[in-house]
GROMACS .gro file of N, CA and C in nm:
model
  363
    1HIS      N    1   3.640   0.385  -0.971
    1HIS     CA    2   3.525   0.348  -1.053
    1HIS      C    3   3.456   0.223  -0.998
    2SER      N    4   3.539   0.130  -0.949
    2SER     CA    5   3.484   0.006  -0.894
    2SER      C    6   3.407   0.031  -0.764
    3SER      N    7   3.451   0.132  -0.688
    3SER     CA    8   3.384   0.166  -0.563
    3SER      C    9   3.243   0.220  -0.589
    4LEU      N   10   3.227   0.293  -0.699
    4LEU     CA   11   3.096   0.343  -0.739
    4LEU      C   12   3.001   0.228  -0.771
    5MET      N   13   3.051   0.132  -0.845
    5MET     CA   14   2.971   0.014  -0.879
    5MET      C   15   2.934  -0.066  -0.755
    6GLN      N   16   3.027  -0.074  -0.664
    6GLN     CA   17   3.003  -0.145  -0.537
    6GLN      C   18   2.892  -0.074  -0.458
    7PHE      N   19   2.900   0.057  -0.452
    7PHE     CA   20   2.801   0.138  -0.383
    7PHE      C   21   2.662   0.119  -0.444
    8LEU      N   22   2.656   0.122  -0.577
    8LEU     CA   23   2.529   0.107  -0.648
    8LEU      C   24   2.468  -0.031  -0.625
    9SER      N   25   2.551  -0.133  -0.625
    9SER     CA   26   2.503  -0.269  -0.603
    9SER      C   27   2.447  -0.286  -0.462
   10ILE      N   28   2.514  -0.223  -0.364
   10ILE     CA   29   2.464  -0.225  -0.226
   10ILE      C   30   2.332  -0.151  -0.216
   11LEU      N   31   2.324  -0.037  -0.280
   11LEU     CA   32   2.202   0.044  -0.281
   11LEU      C   33   2.085  -0.034  -0.342
   12LEU      N   34   2.112  -0.102  -0.450
   12LEU     CA   35   2.011  -0.184  -0.517
   12LEU      C   36   1.963  -0.296  -0.427
   13PHE      N   37   2.056  -0.360  -0.359
   13PHE     CA   38   2.025  -0.470  -0.269
   13PHE      C   39   1.938  -0.424  -0.152
   14VAL      N   40   1.975  -0.310  -0.093
   14VAL     CA   41   1.900  -0.253   0.019
   14VAL      C   42   1.758  -0.215  -0.022
   15SER      N   43   1.744  -0.152  -0.138
   15SER     CA   44   1.612  -0.113  -0.187
   15SER      C   45   1.525  -0.235  -0.217
   16PHE      N   46   1.587  -0.341  -0.266
   16PHE     CA   47   1.516  -0.466  -0.292
   16PHE      C   48   1.464  -0.527  -0.162
   17ILE      N   49   1.549  -0.530  -0.060
   17ILE     CA   50   1.511  -0.581   0.072
   17ILE      C   51   1.393  -0.500   0.128
   18HIS      N   52   1.403  -0.367   0.118
   18HIS     CA   53   1.297  -0.278   0.167
   18HIS      C   54   1.165  -0.306   0.096
   19PHE      N   55   1.171  -0.322  -0.036
   19PHE     CA   56   1.052  -0.350  -0.116
   19PHE      C   57   0.991  -0.484  -0.077
   20SER      N   58   1.077  -0.584  -0.058
   20SER     CA   59   1.031  -0.718  -0.020
   20SER      C   60   0.959  -0.717   0.113
   21LEU      N   61   1.016  -0.646   0.210
   21LEU     CA   62   0.955  -0.637   0.343
   21LEU      C   63   0.823  -0.563   0.338
   22GLN      N   64   0.816  -0.462   0.254
   22GLN     CA   65   0.696  -0.380   0.244
   22GLN      C   66   0.575  -0.460   0.196
   23PHE      N   67   0.597  -0.551   0.103
   23PHE     CA   68   0.486  -0.626   0.045
   23PHE      C   69   0.480  -0.771   0.093
   24GLN      N   70   0.563  -0.802   0.192
   24GLN     CA   71   0.568  -0.938   0.246
   24GLN      C   72   0.432  -0.980   0.302
   25CYS      N   73   0.372  -0.891   0.377
   25CYS     CA   74   0.244  -0.920   0.441
   25CYS      C   75   0.136  -0.952   0.338
   26ILE      N   76   0.130  -0.874   0.231
   26ILE     CA   77   0.031  -0.894   0.126
   26ILE      C   78   0.057  -1.025   0.051
   27HIS      N   79   0.183  -1.049   0.016
   27HIS     CA   80   0.216  -1.169  -0.060
   27HIS      C   81   0.192  -1.297   0.019
   28GLN      N   82   0.222  -1.294   0.149
   28GLN     CA   83   0.193  -1.408   0.235
   28GLN      C   84   0.043  -1.438   0.234
   29GLU      N   85  -0.036  -1.332   0.244
   29GLU     CA   86  -0.182  -1.348   0.247
   29GLU      C   87  -0.234  -1.401   0.114
   30GLU      N   88  -0.177  -1.353   0.003
   30GLU     CA   89  -0.219  -1.398  -0.129
   30GLU      C   90  -0.201  -1.547  -0.147
   31GLU      N   91  -0.089  -1.598  -0.096
   31GLU     CA   92  -0.061  -1.740  -0.108
   31GLU      C   93  -0.161  -1.823  -0.028
   32LYS      N   94  -0.192  -1.777   0.093
   32LYS     CA   95  -0.281  -1.851   0.182
   32LYS      C   96  -0.429  -1.834   0.147
   33GLY      N   97  -0.460  -1.725   0.077
   33GLY     CA   98  -0.600  -1.693   0.053
   33GLY      C   99  -0.652  -1.603   0.164
   34PRO      N  100  -0.777  -1.554   0.152
   34PRO     CA  101  -0.831  -1.462   0.252
   34PRO      C  102  -0.834  -1.523   0.392
   35VAL      N  103  -0.783  -1.450   0.490
   35VAL     CA  104  -0.784  -1.494   0.629
   35VAL      C  105  -0.842  -1.385   0.718
   36GLU      N  106  -0.886  -1.425   0.838
   36GLU     CA  107  -0.946  -1.328   0.929
   36GLU      C  108  -0.842  -1.233   0.988
   37VAL      N  109  -0.725  -1.288   1.022
   37VAL     CA  110  -0.625  -1.209   1.093
   37VAL      C  111  -0.492  -1.209   1.019
   38VAL      N  112  -0.432  -1.092   1.007
   38VAL     CA  113  -0.297  -1.081   0.954
   38VAL      C  114  -0.208  -1.027   1.066
   39GLU      N  115  -0.098  -1.096   1.090
   39GLU     CA  116  -0.005  -1.050   1.194
   39GLU      C  117   0.079  -0.935   1.139
   40CYS      N  118   0.070  -0.820   1.204
   40CYS     CA  119   0.147  -0.704   1.160
   40CYS      C  120   0.239  -0.657   1.272
   41GLN      N  121   0.365  -0.642   1.243
   41GLN     CA  122   0.458  -0.583   1.339
   41GLN      C  123   0.494  -0.441   1.294
   42THR      N  124   0.471  -0.346   1.381
   42THR     CA  125   0.490  -0.202   1.356
   42THR      C  126   0.412  -0.155   1.233
   43TYR      N  127   0.311  -0.232   1.197
   43TYR     CA  128   0.225  -0.192   1.087
   43TYR      C  129   0.081  -0.193   1.134
   44CYS      N  130  -0.004  -0.124   1.062
   44CYS     CA  131  -0.144  -0.120   1.096
   44CYS      C  132  -0.220  -0.219   1.008
   45PHE      N  133  -0.327  -0.275   1.061
   45PHE     CA  134  -0.403  -0.379   0.992
   45PHE      C  135  -0.514  -0.315   0.908
   46ALA      N  136  -0.523  -0.350   0.781
   46ALA     CA  137  -0.623  -0.287   0.694
   46ALA      C  138  -0.648  -0.370   0.570
   47ASP      N  139  -0.757  -0.337   0.501
   47ASP     CA  140  -0.781  -0.392   0.368
   47ASP      C  141  -0.714  -0.299   0.267
   48ILE      N  142  -0.629  -0.354   0.183
   48ILE     CA  143  -0.551  -0.272   0.089
   48ILE      C  144  -0.583  -0.311  -0.054
   49LEU      N  145  -0.609  -0.212  -0.138
   49LEU     CA  146  -0.617  -0.238  -0.281
   49LEU      C  147  -0.476  -0.223  -0.336
   50HIS      N  148  -0.419  -0.335  -0.376
   50HIS     CA  149  -0.280  -0.336  -0.420
   50HIS      C  150  -0.274  -0.359  -0.570
   51GLN      N  151  -0.215  -0.263  -0.641
   51GLN     CA  152  -0.200  -0.278  -0.786
   51GLN      C  153  -0.079  -0.364  -0.815
   52HIS      N  154  -0.100  -0.468  -0.893
   52HIS     CA  155   0.006  -0.565  -0.919
   52HIS      C  156   0.028  -0.578  -1.069
   53ARG      N  157   0.150  -0.548  -1.114
   53ARG     CA  158   0.185  -0.556  -1.257
   53ARG      C  159   0.089  -0.475  -1.345
   54ARG      N  160   0.051  -0.359  -1.297
   54ARG     CA  161  -0.030  -0.260  -1.371
   54ARG      C  162  -0.173  -0.303  -1.403
   55ASP      N  163  -0.191  -0.424  -1.457
   55ASP     CA  164  -0.324  -0.459  -1.509
   55ASP      C  165  -0.408  -0.539  -1.411
   56ARG      N  166  -0.347  -0.592  -1.302
   56ARG     CA  167  -0.423  -0.674  -1.209
   56ARG      C  168  -0.432  -0.607  -1.073
   57ARG      N  169  -0.549  -0.610  -1.013
   57ARG     CA  170  -0.569  -0.547  -0.883
   57ARG      C  171  -0.626  -0.649  -0.784
   58PHE      N  172  -0.578  -0.641  -0.661
   58PHE     CA  173  -0.625  -0.732  -0.558
   58PHE      C  174  -0.672  -0.653  -0.436
   59LEU      N  175  -0.786  -0.690  -0.383
   59LEU     CA  176  -0.826  -0.638  -0.253
   59LEU      C  177  -0.784  -0.741  -0.150
   60ARG      N  178  -0.687  -0.706  -0.067
   60ARG     CA  179  -0.625  -0.804   0.020
   60ARG      C  180  -0.612  -0.751   0.162
   61ARG      N  181  -0.614  -0.843   0.257
   61ARG     CA  182  -0.580  -0.805   0.394
   61ARG      C  183  -0.429  -0.786   0.400
   62GLY      N  184  -0.386  -0.677   0.456
   62GLY     CA  185  -0.243  -0.652   0.460
   62GLY      C  186  -0.206  -0.552   0.566
   63CYS      N  187  -0.085  -0.504   0.559
   63CYS     CA  188  -0.034  -0.410   0.660
   63CYS      C  189   0.002  -0.277   0.595
   64VAL      N  190  -0.038  -0.169   0.659
   64VAL     CA  191   0.005  -0.036   0.616
   64VAL      C  192   0.069   0.035   0.735
   65LYS      N  193   0.127   0.151   0.711
   65LYS     CA  194   0.218   0.205   0.813
   65LYS      C  195   0.152   0.266   0.937
   66THR      N  196   0.092   0.382   0.929
   66THR     CA  197   0.040   0.443   1.052
   66THR      C  198  -0.108   0.472   1.042
   67HIS      N  199  -0.170   0.482   1.158
   67HIS     CA  200  -0.314   0.505   1.165
   67HIS      C  201  -0.352   0.640   1.106
   68SER      N  202  -0.266   0.740   1.126
   68SER     CA  203  -0.294   0.874   1.076
   68SER      C  204  -0.299   0.878   0.924
   69LEU      N  205  -0.212   0.801   0.858
   69LEU     CA  206  -0.213   0.794   0.712
   69LEU      C  207  -0.344   0.734   0.663
   70ILE      N  208  -0.390   0.631   0.734
   70ILE     CA  209  -0.513   0.565   0.695
   70ILE      C  210  -0.632   0.658   0.711
   71GLN      N  211  -0.636   0.732   0.821
   71GLN     CA  212  -0.743   0.828   0.841
   71GLN      C  213  -0.744   0.935   0.732
   72LYS      N  214  -0.625   0.977   0.691
   72LYS     CA  215  -0.611   1.076   0.585
   72LYS      C  216  -0.670   1.024   0.454
   73VAL      N  217  -0.636   0.900   0.420
   73VAL     CA  218  -0.687   0.839   0.297
   73VAL      C  219  -0.838   0.819   0.306
   74GLU      N  220  -0.887   0.775   0.424
   74GLU     CA  221  -1.030   0.759   0.446
   74GLU      C  222  -1.104   0.891   0.425
   75PHE      N  223  -1.046   0.999   0.476
   75PHE     CA  224  -1.106   1.131   0.461
   75PHE      C  225  -1.120   1.168   0.314
   76TYR      N  226  -1.014   1.143   0.238
   76TYR     CA  227  -1.017   1.170   0.095
   76TYR      C  228  -1.127   1.089   0.026
   77LEU      N  229  -1.137   0.961   0.062
   77LEU     CA  230  -1.237   0.875   0.001
   77LEU      C  231  -1.378   0.921   0.035
   78LYS      N  232  -1.396   0.962   0.161
   78LYS     CA  233  -1.529   0.998   0.210
   78LYS      C  234  -1.582   1.124   0.141
   79PHE      N  235  -1.498   1.225   0.132
   79PHE     CA  236  -1.544   1.354   0.080
   79PHE      C  237  -1.510   1.376  -0.067
   80ASN      N  238  -1.451   1.276  -0.131
   80ASN     CA  239  -1.415   1.285  -0.273
   80ASN      C  240  -1.330   1.408  -0.304
   81GLN      N  241  -1.244   1.446  -0.212
   81GLN     CA  242  -1.157   1.560  -0.234
   81GLN      C  243  -1.023   1.510  -0.287
   82TRP      N  244  -1.017   1.492  -0.416
   82TRP     CA  245  -0.897   1.434  -0.477
   82TRP      C  246  -0.830   1.534  -0.568
   83PRO      N  247  -0.700   1.559  -0.546
   83PRO     CA  248  -0.625   1.642  -0.641
   83PRO      C  249  -0.607   1.569  -0.773
   84ASP      N  250  -0.562   1.642  -0.875
   84ASP     CA  251  -0.540   1.581  -1.006
   84ASP      C  252  -0.437   1.470  -0.999
   85LYS      N  253  -0.331   1.495  -0.924
   85LYS     CA  254  -0.229   1.393  -0.907
   85LYS      C  255  -0.219   1.358  -0.760
   86VAL      N  256  -0.230   1.231  -0.728
   86VAL     CA  257  -0.226   1.187  -0.589
   86VAL      C  258  -0.087   1.136  -0.554
   87ASP      N  259  -0.027   1.196  -0.453
   87ASP     CA  260   0.098   1.143  -0.398
   87ASP      C  261   0.062   1.057  -0.278
   88CYS      N  262   0.070   0.927  -0.295
   88CYS     CA  263   0.029   0.836  -0.189
   88CYS      C  264   0.133   0.829  -0.079
   89PRO      N  265   0.086   0.816   0.046
   89PRO     CA  266   0.179   0.792   0.156
   89PRO      C  267   0.253   0.661   0.135
   90GLU      N  268   0.368   0.649   0.198
   90GLU     CA  269   0.450   0.529   0.184
   90GLU      C  270   0.373   0.406   0.232
   91GLY      N  271   0.378   0.300   0.156
   91GLY     CA  272   0.307   0.178   0.192
   91GLY      C  273   0.171   0.167   0.127
   92LEU      N  274   0.126   0.275   0.062
   92LEU     CA  275  -0.002   0.272  -0.008
   92LEU      C  276   0.021   0.281  -0.158
   93SER      N  277  -0.058   0.206  -0.234
   93SER     CA  278  -0.041   0.205  -0.379
   93SER      C  279  -0.134   0.304  -0.446
   94ARG      N  280  -0.094   0.350  -0.565
   94ARG     CA  281  -0.177   0.440  -0.644
   94ARG      C  282  -0.248   0.359  -0.751
   95TYR      N  283  -0.373   0.393  -0.781
   95TYR     CA  284  -0.443   0.320  -0.886
   95TYR      C  285  -0.544   0.410  -0.956
   96ARG      N  286  -0.588   0.366  -1.073
   96ARG     CA  287  -0.689   0.441  -1.148
   96ARG      C  288  -0.821   0.366  -1.138
   97PRO      N  289  -0.921   0.426  -1.074
   97PRO     CA  290  -1.051   0.361  -1.062
   97PRO      C  291  -1.120   0.353  -1.197
   98GLU      N  292  -1.198   0.249  -1.216
   98GLU     CA  293  -1.273   0.232  -1.340
   98GLU      C  294  -1.419   0.203  -1.311
   99GLY      N  295  -1.509   0.280  -1.372
   99GLY     CA  296  -1.652   0.257  -1.358
   99GLY      C  297  -1.710   0.310  -1.228
  100GLY      N  298  -1.842   0.311  -1.219
  100GLY     CA  299  -1.911   0.354  -1.098
  100GLY      C  300  -1.893   0.502  -1.070
  101ASP      N  301  -1.906   0.538  -0.943
  101ASP     CA  302  -1.892   0.677  -0.901
  101ASP      C  303  -1.748   0.725  -0.906
  102ASN      N  304  -1.655   0.629  -0.916
  102ASN     CA  305  -1.513   0.664  -0.911
  102ASN      C  306  -1.456   0.706  -1.047
  103GLN      N  307  -1.536   0.697  -1.152
  103GLN     CA  308  -1.481   0.712  -1.287
  103GLN      C  309  -1.430   0.854  -1.316
  104TYR      N  310  -1.474   0.953  -1.238
  104TYR     CA  311  -1.432   1.090  -1.264
  104TYR      C  312  -1.297   1.123  -1.202
  105PHE      N  313  -1.244   1.031  -1.123
  105PHE     CA  314  -1.117   1.058  -1.056
  105PHE      C  315  -1.007   0.977  -1.121
  106GLU      N  316  -0.903   1.047  -1.165
  106GLU     CA  317  -0.796   0.983  -1.241
  106GLU      C  318  -0.712   0.888  -1.156
  107GLN      N  319  -0.662   0.939  -1.044
  107GLN     CA  320  -0.572   0.858  -0.962
  107GLN      C  321  -0.611   0.870  -0.815
  108ARG      N  322  -0.605   0.758  -0.747
  108ARG     CA  323  -0.630   0.759  -0.604
  108ARG      C  324  -0.533   0.668  -0.532
  109CYS      N  325  -0.524   0.689  -0.401
  109CYS     CA  326  -0.450   0.594  -0.320
  109CYS      C  327  -0.541   0.474  -0.294
  110CYS      N  328  -0.480   0.367  -0.241
  110CYS     CA  329  -0.555   0.244  -0.220
  110CYS      C  330  -0.677   0.267  -0.134
  111HIS      N  331  -0.783   0.199  -0.170
  111HIS     CA  332  -0.904   0.201  -0.089
  111HIS      C  333  -0.892   0.095   0.018
  112HIS      N  334  -0.911   0.133   0.144
  112HIS     CA  335  -0.909   0.034   0.251
  112HIS      C  336  -0.990   0.083   0.370
  113ASN      N  337  -1.019  -0.007   0.460
  113ASN     CA  338  -1.092   0.028   0.583
  113ASN      C  339  -0.997   0.086   0.686
  114LEU      N  340  -1.055   0.142   0.791
  114LEU     CA  341  -0.973   0.186   0.904
  114LEU      C  342  -0.913   0.064   0.973
  115CYS      N  343  -0.807   0.087   1.047
  115CYS     CA  344  -0.738  -0.023   1.115
  115CYS      C  345  -0.830  -0.090   1.217
  116THR      N  346  -0.811  -0.220   1.233
  116THR     CA  347  -0.885  -0.292   1.335
  116THR      C  348  -0.799  -0.315   1.459
  117ASN      N  349  -0.672  -0.279   1.452
  117ASN     CA  350  -0.587  -0.285   1.571
  117ASN      C  351  -0.496  -0.164   1.577
  118SER      N  352  -0.450  -0.130   1.695
  118SER     CA  353  -0.365  -0.012   1.710
  118SER      C  354  -0.222  -0.046   1.671
  119PRO      N  355  -0.156   0.043   1.597
  119PRO     CA  356  -0.019   0.017   1.553
  119PRO      C  357   0.079   0.028   1.668
  120ASP      N  358   0.192  -0.040   1.654
  120ASP     CA  359   0.299  -0.028   1.753
  120ASP      C  360   0.375   0.101   1.726
  121GLU      N  361   0.382   0.184   1.826
  121GLU     CA  362   0.455   0.311   1.807
  121GLU      C  363   0.604   0.289   1.826
   0.00000   0.00000   0.00000
């Protein structure tokens, strides 16, 4: 029984580390304020709409995973081809747009620009 608890605690710790690393780039930028360049390792550079604590949203310079994922999201944004439920790629947040032309779409992945630098493969 104790081994199960040990396993769960390790699992929790690992998932926490993963989550911390995933949003490290955004949180660093938030503290410093808007900057021209964000250093990304094995991540792509983009503007990310990050939903924070449900009610607050930030448009921030940050890092997302691969260029192909970004192009996919851009395509969705461009042609407004959104399914009822959006399963966002890893590293992208889901949000509910409010007002404007976006009001008819319930859920979308983060709005961001295409990468300004090539990701490390």
